[in-house]
PDB file of C-alpha atoms in Angstrom:
ATOM      1  CA  MET A  19     -29.690  43.309  16.675  1.00 62.00           C
ATOM      2  CA  ALA A  20     -26.761  41.056  15.686  1.00 69.00           C
ATOM      3  CA  LYS A  21     -24.808  41.757  12.562  1.00 70.00           C
ATOM      4  CA  ARG A  22     -25.055  39.088   9.947  1.00 68.00           C
ATOM      5  CA  LEU A  23     -21.715  38.222   8.418  1.00 71.00           C
ATOM      6  CA  VAL A  24     -21.905  37.933   4.682  1.00 67.00           C
ATOM      7  CA  PRO A  25     -18.816  36.809   2.778  1.00 63.00           C
ATOM      8  CA  LYS A  26     -17.485  39.219   0.212  1.00 64.00           C
ATOM      9  CA  GLU A  27     -18.225  38.455  -3.373  1.00 66.00           C
ATOM     10  CA  GLY A  28     -15.605  36.036  -4.719  1.00 60.00           C
ATOM     11  CA  ALA A  29     -14.340  35.192  -1.212  1.00 59.00           C
ATOM     12  CA  SER A  30     -15.183  31.520  -1.628  1.00 59.00           C
ATOM     13  CA  ASP A  31     -12.634  31.358  -4.447  1.00 63.00           C
ATOM     14  CA  ARG A  32      -9.796  32.407  -2.174  1.00 66.00           C
ATOM     15  CA  VAL A  33      -7.383  29.827  -0.870  1.00 65.00           C
ATOM     16  CA  PRO A  34      -5.832  30.425   2.562  1.00 65.00           C
ATOM     17  CA  LYS A  35      -2.179  31.389   2.582  1.00 67.00           C
ATOM     18  CA  GLY A  36       0.043  28.300   2.672  1.00 66.00           C
ATOM     19  CA  GLN A  37      -2.649  26.130   1.099  1.00 64.00           C
ATOM     20  CA  GLN A  38      -2.035  27.059  -2.522  1.00 64.00           C
ATOM     21  CA  GLY A  39      -1.441  24.060  -4.736  1.00 62.00           C
ATOM     22  CA  LYS A  40      -2.632  21.509  -2.195  1.00 59.00           C
ATOM     23  CA  THR A  41      -5.458  19.123  -3.001  1.00 62.00           C
ATOM     24  CA  GLY A  42      -6.429  18.419   0.581  1.00 59.00           C
ATOM     25  CA  LYS A  43      -5.796  14.679   0.425  1.00 61.00           C
ATOM     26  CA  LYS A  44      -2.459  13.014   0.769  1.00 60.00           C
ATOM     27  CA  GLU A  45      -1.845  10.215  -1.642  1.00 58.00           C
ATOM     28  CA  LYS A  46      -0.358   7.138  -0.078  1.00 54.00           C
ATOM     29  CA  LYS A  47       2.573   5.747  -1.961  1.00 52.00           C
ATOM     30  CA  LYS A  48       2.357   2.012  -2.201  1.00 52.00           C
ATOM     31  CA  LYS A  49       5.542   0.189  -1.443  1.00 57.00           C
ATOM     32  CA  GLU A  50       6.450  -2.491  -3.868  1.00 58.00           C
ATOM     33  CA  GLU A  51       5.629  -5.819  -2.339  1.00 65.00           C
ATOM     34  CA  GLN A  52       8.926  -7.428  -1.559  1.00 78.00           C
ATOM     35  CA  ASP A  53      10.074 -10.392   0.447  1.00 84.00           C
ATOM     36  CA  PRO A  54      11.321  -9.181   3.841  1.00 85.00           C
ATOM     37  CA  PHE A  55      13.769 -12.091   3.786  1.00 85.00           C
ATOM     38  CA  ALA A  56      15.306 -11.032   0.466  1.00 87.00           C
ATOM     39  CA  ASP A  57      18.207  -9.352   2.294  1.00 85.00           C
ATOM     40  CA  GLU A  58      21.173 -11.664   1.735  1.00 89.00           C
ATOM     41  CA  SER A  59      23.636  -9.673   3.865  1.00 92.00           C
ATOM     42  CA  PRO A  60      25.165 -11.469   6.870  1.00 92.00           C
ATOM     43  CA  LEU A  61      23.001  -9.434   9.245  1.00 92.00           C
ATOM     44  CA  GLY A  62      19.897 -10.141   7.145  1.00 93.00           C
ATOM     45  CA  LEU A  63      20.596 -13.866   7.290  1.00 94.00           C
ATOM     46  CA  LEU A  64      21.100 -13.626  11.047  1.00 95.00           C
ATOM     47  CA  LYS A  65      17.796 -11.781  11.465  1.00 95.00           C
ATOM     48  CA  ARG A  66      16.041 -14.450   9.407  1.00 95.00           C
ATOM     49  CA  GLU A  67      17.552 -17.214  11.548  1.00 96.00           C
ATOM     50  CA  ALA A  68      16.537 -15.412  14.754  1.00 97.00           C
ATOM     51  CA  ALA A  69      12.986 -14.871  13.452  1.00 97.00           C
ATOM     52  CA  ASP A  70      12.748 -18.599  12.698  1.00 97.00           C
ATOM     53  CA  LYS A  71      13.966 -19.503  16.209  1.00 97.00           C
ATOM     54  CA  LEU A  72      11.402 -17.182  17.811  1.00 97.00           C
ATOM     55  CA  GLY A  73       8.568 -18.419  15.603  1.00 97.00           C
ATOM     56  CA  LEU A  74       8.108 -15.000  13.977  1.00 97.00           C
ATOM     57  CA  ALA A  75       9.065 -15.944  10.419  1.00 96.00           C
ATOM     58  CA  GLU A  76       5.490 -16.326   9.152  1.00 96.00           C
ATOM     59  CA  LYS A  77       4.419 -13.027  10.701  1.00 96.00           C
ATOM     60  CA  VAL A  78       7.390 -11.247   9.111  1.00 95.00           C
ATOM     61  CA  ARG A  79       6.610 -12.791   5.719  1.00 94.00           C
ATOM     62  CA  ALA A  80       2.975 -11.685   6.001  1.00 95.00           C
ATOM     63  CA  LEU A  81       3.441  -8.188   7.467  1.00 95.00           C
ATOM     64  CA  GLY A  82       7.106  -7.340   6.957  1.00 94.00           C
ATOM     65  CA  TRP A  83       9.532  -6.294   9.684  1.00 94.00           C
ATOM     66  CA  GLY A  84       7.367  -3.279  10.525  1.00 95.00           C
ATOM     67  CA  GLY A  85       4.501  -5.575  11.491  1.00 95.00           C
ATOM     68  CA  LEU A  86       6.278  -6.796  14.606  1.00 96.00           C
ATOM     69  CA  THR A  87       5.326  -5.410  18.001  1.00 97.00           C
ATOM     70  CA  ALA A  88       7.890  -3.576  20.096  1.00 98.00           C
ATOM     71  CA  ALA A  89       8.234  -6.597  22.366  1.00 98.00           C
ATOM     72  CA  GLU A  90       8.807  -8.951  19.430  1.00 97.00           C
ATOM     73  CA  SER A  91      11.360  -6.583  17.914  1.00 97.00           C
ATOM     74  CA  GLY A  92      13.135  -6.404  21.254  1.00 98.00           C
ATOM     75  CA  ARG A  93      13.307 -10.174  21.575  1.00 98.00           C
ATOM     76  CA  LEU A  94      14.537 -10.448  17.993  1.00 97.00           C
ATOM     77  CA  GLY A  95      17.234  -7.802  18.552  1.00 97.00           C
ATOM     78  CA  ALA A  96      18.362  -9.434  21.791  1.00 98.00           C
ATOM     79  CA  LEU A  97      18.639 -12.826  20.109  1.00 98.00           C
ATOM     80  CA  VAL A  98      20.568 -11.391  17.148  1.00 97.00           C
ATOM     81  CA  SER A  99      22.920  -9.647  19.574  1.00 96.00           C
ATOM     82  CA  ARG A 100      23.444 -12.863  21.541  1.00 96.00           C
ATOM     83  CA  MET A 101      24.075 -14.826  18.331  1.00 96.00           C
ATOM     84  CA  LEU A 102      26.622 -12.230  17.163  1.00 95.00           C
ATOM     85  CA  LYS A 103      28.458 -12.448  20.489  1.00 95.00           C
ATOM     86  CA  GLU A 104      28.538 -16.238  20.398  1.00 94.00           C
ATOM     87  CA  ARG A 105      29.782 -16.329  16.820  1.00 91.00           C
ATOM     88  CA  SER A 106      32.482 -13.723  17.365  1.00 90.00           C
ATOM     89  CA  GLY A 107      33.671 -15.569  20.487  1.00 87.00           C
ATOM     90  CA  ASN A 108      33.866 -18.893  18.629  1.00 76.00           C
ATOM     91  CA  ALA A 109      35.724 -17.402  15.668  1.00 64.00           C
ATOM     92  CA  GLY A 110      38.795 -16.367  17.646  1.00 56.00           C
TER      93      GLY A 110
END
């Protein structure tokens, strides 16, 4: 005959060690909606220009920089790098 496991009286009130004070659900913090093109630094302006050239400006406005795929981010970074090289070569 198998033993039937019966919880001790009051056992349901116990919280496992390490779980005290936790509600079980993580609350997502909403980021303030901001314009991804609000960055007026020279690099921010360059990124905006590169996004326009690649046709990604609308996607960035809608989803932010984090909404780009890895491939799109790579193309954007490569174009920014190329533009930086060209501009530094023309300045001197």
